[in-house]
Amino acid sequence: MDIADEFITNFKATGWESNPQEKILEIAKHNSEILKDLLIKIIEEIPEGGTYLDAAFSFLSEENFREVISFTLENIKANGLTHANESAIEYASIQLPQILNPHLGYLSTVKSNQSADFSAWPWRNADSMEIKRLESILKDDSQSTDEKKYAWEALIATSNTEALEVASQYIANIKDREESDRDFFNMYSMAEGFEWEGKEFNKLYNDETYHLCFPKVYFENLEDSWIADVYDDHPTWYQCKQSESNSQIEVEFGGAVESKCGVCGEKLHGLVSLETIPENLGVSGLGKFSLVTCLSCLSWEEYTLSFQHESNGSVESLDIKDNKVEPEFPAVPLVKIKLSIKQLNKRWLFQSWGSSNSRENLNRIGGQPSWIQDAEYESCPKCDKTMKFLVQLDSELPTEDHDEWLWGSGGILYVLWCDDCKISTTLLQCT
Ligand SMILES: [Zn+2]
Ligand SMILES: [Zn+2]
């Protein structure tokens, strides 16, 4: 029996006791030539899929993923949607949306029932022909409102200028529609990082994306670190550390800073500090740049914490309380470390918190945020303009008292930025 058949037989006989996760990652990393055939067999024979299947998609080469998708589409035509075949579409739409391009016409007839979140993601890389097809749906009065909404979502998901123009014309012409329709369009475009400004869309993030490349040892000093366990199982961790690109930039991470929190009066906590800021991040006119928050007060005492940044790198709290609060959960800083930030392969530019299953490195500067809840682009506390996304940090980073830091119940911290006012705002989301 070959390795793929053995895997399927064992899983069918003993289920999770057969250790599918460990085995499939072993095959993915050391026997990648059979991975494609194994995934095809799983999609065919184990329609309920599972997190082990999801984890393996990250190891398929683009060429092999293309073949898995061809099989998946045949499988959907024959059996309808299953967890397994839908996962294949979902992970392709996140990592390699270009391989779905030839199939978008068909996919628009297959509506996802697993998660509404990713129903438009396959369109992330749609070409002009497809954009024209979506435009024709919007202009066709015989199409239902639902069909039009779906086409509109797909247009926004492309992030393509031409598509956004078509989508903006449509939204501008819905004067006599219900208020709830407007809310839908606003909410959806915000989720994709675009704010509707009455005439056109304002993009709320920058494309350039840098991952924070933590070394494995940073987590290994903790007892039972989940990240240390999965570090070698996802390219966003181990490739980040390995890749030697010239886009490499050194940053300082964690520690405490001299400035005080305006809420509790204690020292603020350092997040990322850069000596020079890459040009394409939407941060101008600053030399040194230190992002901070107060781990004790954020979300427990105040929903957001905002900071004024000066060109010499100093930072001051904008949430000044006359009577300082004693935090309910006082926290110590994140462990200080020097690390590099790098631009990884395009495949890892867009990451979904849910689909990452806590296995991916979601610690990033720039790019599209991985929201856990609805998108929250706060207004700048000074000029009231919608702030842009700048940085996100995931949970389970080590603190100075040898604990793992969780944002809320284990969510993500987001840093938003107003470049006109040089103000950062931090907030967190969790489940
Ligand atoms: Zn505080
Ligand atoms: Zn502002």
Short mmCIF file of C-alpha atoms and ligand atoms in Angstrom, two decimals:
data_model
loop_
_atom_site.label_atom_id
_atom_site.label_comp_id
_atom_site.label_asym_id
_atom_site.label_seq_id
_atom_site.Cartn_x
_atom_site.Cartn_y
_atom_site.Cartn_z
CA MET A 1 0.00 0.00 0.00
CA ASP A 2 1.40 3.43 -0.83
CA ILE A 3 1.74 6.22 1.74
CA ALA A 4 -1.40 8.05 0.59
CA ASP A 5 -3.57 4.93 0.75
CA GLU A 6 -2.15 4.04 4.13
CA PHE A 7 -3.03 7.49 5.44
CA ILE A 8 -6.64 7.21 4.23
CA THR A 9 -7.07 3.65 5.51
CA ASN A 10 -5.71 4.52 8.95
CA PHE A 11 -7.83 7.63 9.22
CA LYS A 12 -10.97 5.75 8.22
CA ALA A 13 -10.21 3.02 10.77
CA THR A 14 -9.18 5.07 13.80
CA GLY A 15 -9.99 8.72 12.98
CA TRP A 16 -8.00 11.28 14.94
CA GLU A 17 -6.16 8.54 16.82
CA SER A 18 -4.27 7.94 13.58
CA ASN A 19 -2.55 11.31 14.14
CA PRO A 20 -3.50 12.78 10.76
CA GLN A 21 -2.13 16.25 11.51
CA GLU A 22 1.35 15.09 12.42
CA LYS A 23 1.47 12.59 9.57
CA ILE A 24 0.28 14.91 6.85
CA LEU A 25 2.77 17.62 7.83
CA GLU A 26 5.51 15.01 7.83
CA ILE A 27 4.52 14.04 4.28
CA ALA A 28 4.15 17.70 3.24
CA LYS A 29 7.64 18.57 4.43
CA HIS A 30 9.60 15.45 3.54
CA ASN A 31 7.65 13.69 0.82
CA SER A 32 6.09 16.57 -1.04
CA GLU A 33 5.85 14.70 -4.36
CA ILE A 34 3.00 12.58 -3.01
CA LEU A 35 1.21 15.46 -1.25
CA LYS A 36 -0.90 16.40 -4.27
CA ASP A 37 -2.19 12.83 -4.72
CA LEU A 38 -2.87 12.50 -1.01
CA LEU A 39 -4.91 15.73 -0.88
CA ILE A 40 -6.91 14.68 -3.92
CA LYS A 41 -7.66 11.33 -2.25
CA ILE A 42 -8.71 13.05 0.98
CA ILE A 43 -11.07 15.40 -0.88
CA GLU A 44 -12.56 12.40 -2.64
CA GLU A 45 -12.80 9.98 0.26
CA ILE A 46 -13.03 12.06 3.44
CA PRO A 47 -15.56 14.78 2.53
CA GLU A 48 -15.74 16.08 6.10
CA GLY A 49 -12.10 17.21 5.75
CA GLY A 50 -10.48 18.65 8.87
CA THR A 51 -7.78 20.95 10.15
CA TYR A 52 -5.08 18.49 9.04
CA LEU A 53 -6.24 18.95 5.45
CA ASP A 54 -6.36 22.74 5.85
CA ALA A 55 -2.81 22.80 7.24
CA ALA A 56 -1.46 20.83 4.28
CA PHE A 57 -2.59 23.26 1.56
CA SER A 58 0.19 25.68 2.54
CA PHE A 59 2.77 23.17 1.29
CA LEU A 60 1.37 22.60 -2.21
CA SER A 61 3.36 24.21 -4.99
CA GLU A 62 1.36 26.53 -7.24
CA GLU A 63 1.45 23.96 -10.03
CA ASN A 64 0.20 21.16 -7.79
CA PHE A 65 -2.44 23.40 -6.20
CA ARG A 66 -3.74 24.06 -9.72
CA GLU A 67 -4.22 20.33 -10.23
CA VAL A 68 -5.89 19.92 -6.85
CA ILE A 69 -8.29 22.73 -7.80
CA SER A 70 -9.14 21.08 -11.15
CA PHE A 71 -10.00 17.90 -9.27
CA THR A 72 -11.89 19.86 -6.60
CA LEU A 73 -14.14 21.52 -9.18
CA GLU A 74 -15.01 18.13 -10.69
CA ASN A 75 -15.72 16.90 -7.17
CA ILE A 76 -18.05 19.84 -6.47
CA LYS A 77 -19.87 19.21 -9.77
CA ALA A 78 -20.37 15.56 -8.84
CA ASN A 79 -21.07 15.79 -5.10
CA GLY A 80 -21.97 19.39 -4.31
CA LEU A 81 -20.06 21.31 -1.67
CA THR A 82 -18.37 19.37 1.12
CA HIS A 83 -16.13 20.65 3.89
CA ALA A 84 -13.11 19.19 2.12
CA ASN A 85 -13.71 20.58 -1.37
CA GLU A 86 -14.78 23.94 0.02
CA SER A 87 -11.56 24.14 2.05
CA ALA A 88 -9.52 23.65 -1.11
CA ILE A 89 -11.29 26.62 -2.73
CA GLU A 90 -10.96 28.70 0.44
CA TYR A 91 -7.20 28.17 0.85
CA ALA A 92 -6.55 28.70 -2.86
CA SER A 93 -8.53 31.96 -2.71
CA ILE A 94 -6.35 33.15 0.18
CA GLN A 95 -2.94 31.97 -1.00
CA LEU A 96 -3.05 31.72 -4.79
CA PRO A 97 -6.23 33.39 -6.11
CA GLN A 98 -4.79 33.48 -9.65
CA ILE A 99 -5.32 29.72 -10.00
CA LEU A 100 -9.07 30.24 -9.57
CA ASN A 101 -9.31 32.81 -12.39
CA PRO A 102 -10.37 30.37 -15.13
CA HIS A 103 -13.14 29.03 -12.87
CA LEU A 104 -14.80 32.19 -11.52
CA GLY A 105 -17.80 31.95 -13.84
CA TYR A 106 -18.52 28.48 -12.50
CA LEU A 107 -17.73 29.39 -8.88
CA SER A 108 -20.28 32.22 -9.00
CA THR A 109 -22.95 29.54 -9.43
CA VAL A 110 -21.75 27.66 -6.32
CA LYS A 111 -22.60 29.53 -3.15
CA SER A 112 -20.53 28.82 -0.08
CA ASN A 113 -22.38 27.59 2.96
CA GLN A 114 -19.36 27.11 5.20
CA SER A 115 -18.46 30.73 5.85
CA ALA A 116 -19.84 33.92 4.38
CA ASP A 117 -16.44 35.55 4.94
CA PHE A 118 -14.63 34.07 2.03
CA SER A 119 -17.43 33.86 -0.53
CA ALA A 120 -15.87 36.69 -2.58
CA TRP A 121 -12.20 35.84 -1.96
CA PRO A 122 -11.82 33.70 -5.10
CA TRP A 123 -12.20 37.01 -6.99
CA ARG A 124 -9.17 38.60 -5.35
CA ASN A 125 -7.17 38.34 -8.56
CA ALA A 126 -9.97 38.51 -11.15
CA ASP A 127 -8.96 39.70 -14.63
CA SER A 128 -10.59 42.36 -16.86
CA MET A 129 -12.87 39.87 -18.60
CA GLU A 130 -14.28 38.72 -15.29
CA ILE A 131 -14.67 42.32 -14.11
CA LYS A 132 -16.69 43.01 -17.29
CA ARG A 133 -18.88 39.99 -16.55
CA LEU A 134 -19.53 41.23 -13.01
CA GLU A 135 -20.30 44.71 -14.35
CA SER A 136 -22.86 43.25 -16.74
CA ILE A 137 -24.63 41.58 -13.79
CA LEU A 138 -24.90 44.93 -12.01
CA LYS A 139 -26.37 46.55 -15.14
CA ASP A 140 -28.83 43.77 -15.87
CA ASP A 141 -32.26 44.57 -14.42
CA SER A 142 -33.36 40.96 -14.70
CA GLN A 143 -30.77 39.94 -12.05
CA SER A 144 -31.96 39.60 -8.46
CA THR A 145 -30.71 41.94 -5.71
CA ASP A 146 -28.80 39.02 -4.19
CA GLU A 147 -27.01 38.29 -7.47
CA LYS A 148 -26.09 41.95 -7.74
CA LYS A 149 -24.80 42.08 -4.19
CA TYR A 150 -22.69 39.03 -4.85
CA ALA A 151 -21.24 40.56 -8.03
CA TRP A 152 -20.60 43.79 -6.15
CA GLU A 153 -18.77 41.99 -3.33
CA ALA A 154 -16.63 40.20 -5.89
CA LEU A 155 -15.74 43.54 -7.54
CA ILE A 156 -14.60 45.00 -4.21
CA ALA A 157 -12.63 41.85 -3.37
CA THR A 158 -10.48 42.33 -6.49
CA SER A 159 -9.06 45.62 -5.05
CA ASN A 160 -8.58 46.48 -8.72
CA THR A 161 -8.99 50.16 -9.70
CA GLU A 162 -11.18 49.38 -12.71
CA ALA A 163 -13.43 47.13 -10.60
CA LEU A 164 -13.69 49.68 -7.81
CA GLU A 165 -14.76 52.29 -10.36
CA VAL A 166 -17.59 50.00 -11.52
CA ALA A 167 -18.57 49.26 -7.91
CA SER A 168 -18.53 52.95 -6.98
CA GLN A 169 -20.78 53.87 -9.91
CA TYR A 170 -23.24 51.27 -8.75
CA ILE A 171 -23.27 52.41 -5.13
CA ALA A 172 -23.60 56.07 -6.23
CA ASN A 173 -26.73 55.20 -8.20
CA ILE A 174 -28.67 53.47 -5.44
CA LYS A 175 -30.27 56.68 -4.16
CA ASP A 176 -33.72 55.26 -3.66
CA ARG A 177 -32.60 52.05 -2.07
CA GLU A 178 -33.21 50.98 1.47
CA GLU A 179 -30.88 52.22 4.19
CA SER A 180 -30.05 48.57 4.99
CA ASP A 181 -28.62 48.15 1.49
CA ARG A 182 -26.32 51.09 2.07
CA ASP A 183 -25.22 49.56 5.38
CA PHE A 184 -24.45 46.32 3.60
CA PHE A 185 -22.29 48.04 1.00
CA ASN A 186 -20.48 50.09 3.65
CA MET A 187 -19.83 47.13 5.89
CA TYR A 188 -18.61 44.93 3.08
CA SER A 189 -16.29 47.49 1.55
CA MET A 190 -14.81 48.27 5.00
CA ALA A 191 -14.17 44.54 5.50
CA GLU A 192 -12.11 44.60 2.31
CA GLY A 193 -10.30 47.79 3.38
CA PHE A 194 -12.18 50.42 1.36
CA GLU A 195 -14.20 53.31 2.69
CA TRP A 196 -16.92 54.73 0.49
CA GLU A 197 -16.56 58.50 0.45
CA GLY A 198 -19.60 59.44 -1.60
CA LYS A 199 -17.71 59.60 -4.90
CA GLU A 200 -14.95 57.07 -4.71
CA PHE A 201 -13.28 54.59 -2.42
CA ASN A 202 -10.58 55.51 0.07
CA LYS A 203 -8.14 52.64 0.52
CA LEU A 204 -7.45 52.01 4.19
CA TYR A 205 -4.25 49.98 3.98
CA ASN A 206 -0.97 49.90 2.06
CA ASP A 207 -0.06 46.95 -0.13
CA GLU A 208 3.51 46.57 1.09
CA THR A 209 3.61 43.92 3.78
CA TYR A 210 6.42 43.06 6.16
CA HIS A 211 6.30 40.07 8.48
CA LEU A 212 7.93 40.29 11.91
CA CYS A 213 10.46 37.48 11.78
CA PHE A 214 10.66 36.23 15.35
CA PRO A 215 13.34 33.55 15.86
CA LYS A 216 12.03 30.24 17.19
CA VAL A 217 14.08 30.63 20.37
CA TYR A 218 11.96 33.66 21.30
CA PHE A 219 9.10 31.23 22.00
CA GLU A 220 11.16 28.27 23.15
CA ASN A 221 11.99 30.02 26.42
CA LEU A 222 8.35 29.61 27.35
CA GLU A 223 6.97 26.39 28.74
CA ASP A 224 4.48 24.76 26.37
CA SER A 225 4.58 27.44 23.69
CA TRP A 226 2.12 26.61 20.94
CA ILE A 227 4.07 28.77 18.50
CA ALA A 228 7.32 26.90 19.21
CA ASP A 229 5.35 23.72 18.37
CA VAL A 230 3.98 24.94 15.04
CA TYR A 231 6.95 27.14 14.04
CA ASP A 232 8.38 24.55 11.63
CA ASP A 233 4.95 23.79 10.19
CA HIS A 234 4.21 27.05 8.44
CA PRO A 235 6.28 28.99 5.90
CA THR A 236 5.30 32.36 7.44
CA TRP A 237 7.35 31.33 10.50
CA TYR A 238 10.29 29.32 9.21
CA GLN A 239 10.66 30.91 5.76
CA CYS A 240 10.54 34.32 7.38
CA LYS A 241 13.56 33.43 9.47
CA GLN A 242 15.41 31.80 6.58
CA SER A 243 14.82 34.13 3.66
CA GLU A 244 17.68 36.50 3.00
CA SER A 245 16.10 39.30 1.06
CA ASN A 246 17.47 42.79 0.62
CA SER A 247 14.20 44.16 1.92
CA GLN A 248 15.35 43.06 5.38
CA ILE A 249 15.05 45.79 8.04
CA GLU A 250 16.07 45.57 11.69
CA VAL A 251 13.52 46.60 14.31
CA GLU A 252 13.28 46.57 18.08
CA PHE A 253 10.35 44.74 19.60
CA GLY A 254 8.76 44.77 23.07
CA GLY A 255 10.18 46.23 26.29
CA ALA A 256 9.00 49.30 28.19
CA VAL A 257 9.38 52.91 27.07
CA GLU A 258 9.95 56.06 29.15
CA SER A 259 6.61 57.71 28.28
CA LYS A 260 3.74 57.12 30.67
CA CYS A 261 0.26 55.78 30.02
CA GLY A 262 -2.28 58.59 30.44
CA VAL A 263 -4.77 56.21 31.99
CA CYS A 264 -2.77 54.33 34.68
CA GLY A 265 0.34 56.54 34.89
CA GLU A 266 2.71 53.59 34.46
CA LYS A 267 5.37 53.20 31.74
CA LEU A 268 3.99 52.43 28.31
CA HIS A 269 4.79 49.12 26.63
CA GLY A 270 6.83 49.00 23.42
CA LEU A 271 5.49 47.19 20.37
CA VAL A 272 7.61 47.79 17.27
CA SER A 273 10.28 50.45 17.00
CA LEU A 274 11.96 51.34 13.68
CA GLU A 275 15.04 53.52 13.15
CA THR A 276 13.98 54.21 9.58
CA ILE A 277 10.54 53.64 8.17
CA PRO A 278 10.17 51.97 4.77
CA GLU A 279 8.78 54.55 2.31
CA ASN A 280 5.77 52.60 1.21
CA LEU A 281 4.01 52.18 4.56
CA GLY A 282 2.15 55.49 4.55
CA VAL A 283 4.20 56.96 7.43
CA SER A 284 5.97 60.17 6.41
CA GLY A 285 8.15 62.84 8.01
CA LEU A 286 9.32 60.84 11.00
CA GLY A 287 12.87 59.71 11.71
CA LYS A 288 12.64 57.13 14.44
CA PHE A 289 9.25 55.59 15.01
CA SER A 290 8.06 53.72 18.11
CA LEU A 291 4.66 52.13 18.34
CA VAL A 292 3.40 51.59 21.87
CA THR A 293 0.35 50.70 23.92
CA CYS A 294 -0.46 49.94 27.55
CA LEU A 295 -1.00 46.21 27.98
CA SER A 296 -2.66 46.89 31.36
CA CYS A 297 -5.22 49.44 30.14
CA LEU A 298 -5.98 48.54 26.54
CA SER A 299 -9.48 47.11 26.29
CA TRP A 300 -9.76 46.60 30.10
CA GLU A 301 -9.79 50.30 31.02
CA GLU A 302 -10.20 51.98 27.58
CA TYR A 303 -11.48 50.54 24.33
CA THR A 304 -8.73 52.25 22.30
CA LEU A 305 -5.48 53.99 23.30
CA SER A 306 -4.07 56.74 21.08
CA PHE A 307 -0.62 58.32 20.91
CA GLN A 308 0.97 61.45 19.42
CA HIS A 309 4.29 60.77 17.65
CA GLU A 310 7.11 63.31 17.29
CA SER A 311 9.83 63.33 14.64
CA ASN A 312 12.54 62.42 17.21
CA GLY A 313 10.73 59.16 17.93
CA SER A 314 9.12 60.23 21.20
CA VAL A 315 5.53 59.34 21.85
CA GLU A 316 2.85 60.69 24.19
CA SER A 317 -0.45 59.31 25.39
CA LEU A 318 -3.57 61.15 24.22
CA ASP A 319 -5.87 59.50 26.76
CA ILE A 320 -5.08 61.60 29.82
CA LYS A 321 -7.08 60.83 32.96
CA ASP A 322 -6.81 63.39 35.79
CA ASN A 323 -7.39 60.63 38.33
CA LYS A 324 -5.16 57.74 37.33
CA VAL A 325 -6.85 54.37 37.18
CA GLU A 326 -5.44 51.35 38.97
CA PRO A 327 -5.63 48.65 36.30
CA GLU A 328 -7.58 45.54 37.16
CA PHE A 329 -5.02 43.41 35.33
CA PRO A 330 -1.58 45.07 35.56
CA ALA A 331 0.77 43.68 32.90
CA VAL A 332 4.52 43.58 32.32
CA PRO A 333 6.13 44.33 28.91
CA LEU A 334 6.53 41.85 26.07
CA VAL A 335 10.04 40.38 26.01
CA LYS A 336 12.41 42.77 24.29
CA ILE A 337 14.19 41.50 21.19
CA LYS A 338 15.88 42.80 18.05
CA LEU A 339 14.46 41.20 14.95
CA SER A 340 14.13 41.76 11.24
CA ILE A 341 11.03 42.50 9.23
CA LYS A 342 10.84 41.01 5.75
CA GLN A 343 8.64 40.92 2.69
CA LEU A 344 7.71 37.29 2.15
CA ASN A 345 6.49 35.54 -0.98
CA LYS A 346 3.30 37.11 -2.42
CA ARG A 347 1.44 33.95 -1.40
CA TRP A 348 1.45 35.12 2.25
CA LEU A 349 0.34 38.71 1.71
CA PHE A 350 -3.29 38.08 2.57
CA GLN A 351 -3.95 36.09 5.74
CA SER A 352 -7.21 35.20 7.41
CA TRP A 353 -7.26 34.86 11.19
CA GLY A 354 -9.91 32.13 11.09
CA SER A 355 -8.35 30.09 8.29
CA SER A 356 -4.89 30.30 9.83
CA ASN A 357 -6.06 28.04 12.70
CA SER A 358 -3.39 29.65 14.95
CA ARG A 359 -0.66 28.14 12.77
CA GLU A 360 0.50 31.16 10.79
CA ASN A 361 2.67 34.14 11.65
CA LEU A 362 0.12 36.97 11.66
CA ASN A 363 2.54 39.52 13.12
CA ARG A 364 2.78 42.04 10.31
CA ILE A 365 3.41 45.63 9.34
CA GLY A 366 1.35 46.91 6.41
CA GLY A 367 -0.90 44.93 4.07
CA GLN A 368 -4.52 44.06 4.69
CA PRO A 369 -5.45 43.43 8.33
CA SER A 370 -6.74 40.02 9.47
CA TRP A 371 -9.86 41.18 11.30
CA ILE A 372 -11.42 38.78 13.78
CA GLN A 373 -14.67 40.75 14.01
CA ASP A 374 -16.07 43.39 11.65
CA ALA A 375 -13.49 45.84 10.34
CA GLU A 376 -12.79 48.67 12.81
CA TYR A 377 -11.01 51.58 11.20
CA GLU A 378 -11.31 54.19 13.96
CA SER A 379 -11.56 57.92 13.32
CA CYS A 380 -8.47 59.97 14.17
CA PRO A 381 -9.00 61.57 17.62
CA LYS A 382 -7.71 64.89 16.25
CA CYS A 383 -8.92 65.36 12.64
CA ASP A 384 -11.73 62.77 12.66
CA LYS A 385 -10.62 61.24 9.35
CA THR A 386 -10.73 57.45 9.08
CA MET A 387 -7.36 56.08 10.12
CA LYS A 388 -5.42 53.54 8.05
CA PHE A 389 -4.24 50.14 9.14
CA LEU A 390 -0.54 49.90 9.97
CA VAL A 391 0.42 46.95 12.22
CA GLN A 392 -1.11 43.82 13.73
CA LEU A 393 0.25 41.56 16.46
CA ASP A 394 -1.06 38.13 17.28
CA SER A 395 -1.43 36.55 20.75
CA GLU A 396 0.98 34.15 22.52
CA LEU A 397 3.99 36.44 22.52
CA PRO A 398 6.19 36.03 25.63
CA THR A 399 6.07 38.60 28.45
CA GLU A 400 8.91 39.52 30.83
CA ASP A 401 7.33 37.40 33.57
CA HIS A 402 7.59 34.27 31.38
CA ASP A 403 3.95 34.15 30.46
CA GLU A 404 2.21 34.13 27.11
CA TRP A 405 0.45 37.37 26.27
CA LEU A 406 -3.12 37.12 24.99
CA TRP A 407 -4.93 40.07 23.46
CA GLY A 408 -8.27 39.68 25.27
CA SER A 409 -9.18 36.01 25.12
CA GLY A 410 -6.50 35.35 22.46
CA GLY A 411 -7.09 37.85 19.67
CA ILE A 412 -5.12 40.38 17.69
CA LEU A 413 -3.90 43.91 18.43
CA TYR A 414 -4.30 46.41 15.59
CA VAL A 415 -2.45 49.71 15.20
CA LEU A 416 -4.13 52.36 13.05
CA TRP A 417 -2.38 55.49 11.77
CA CYS A 418 -3.27 59.06 10.79
CA ASP A 419 -0.34 60.41 8.81
CA ASP A 420 -1.69 64.00 8.77
CA CYS A 421 -1.68 64.18 12.58
CA LYS A 422 1.07 61.58 13.32
CA ILE A 423 -1.31 59.78 15.65
CA SER A 424 -1.50 56.02 16.24
CA THR A 425 -4.50 54.27 17.78
CA THR A 426 -4.35 50.75 19.21
CA LEU A 427 -7.32 48.44 19.66
CA LEU A 428 -7.84 44.73 19.94
CA GLN A 429 -10.35 42.16 18.77
CA CYS A 430 -10.97 38.65 20.00
CA THR A 431 -13.75 36.10 19.86
ZN ZN B 1 -2.10 52.07 31.35
ZN ZN B 2 -5.73 62.94 12.05
#
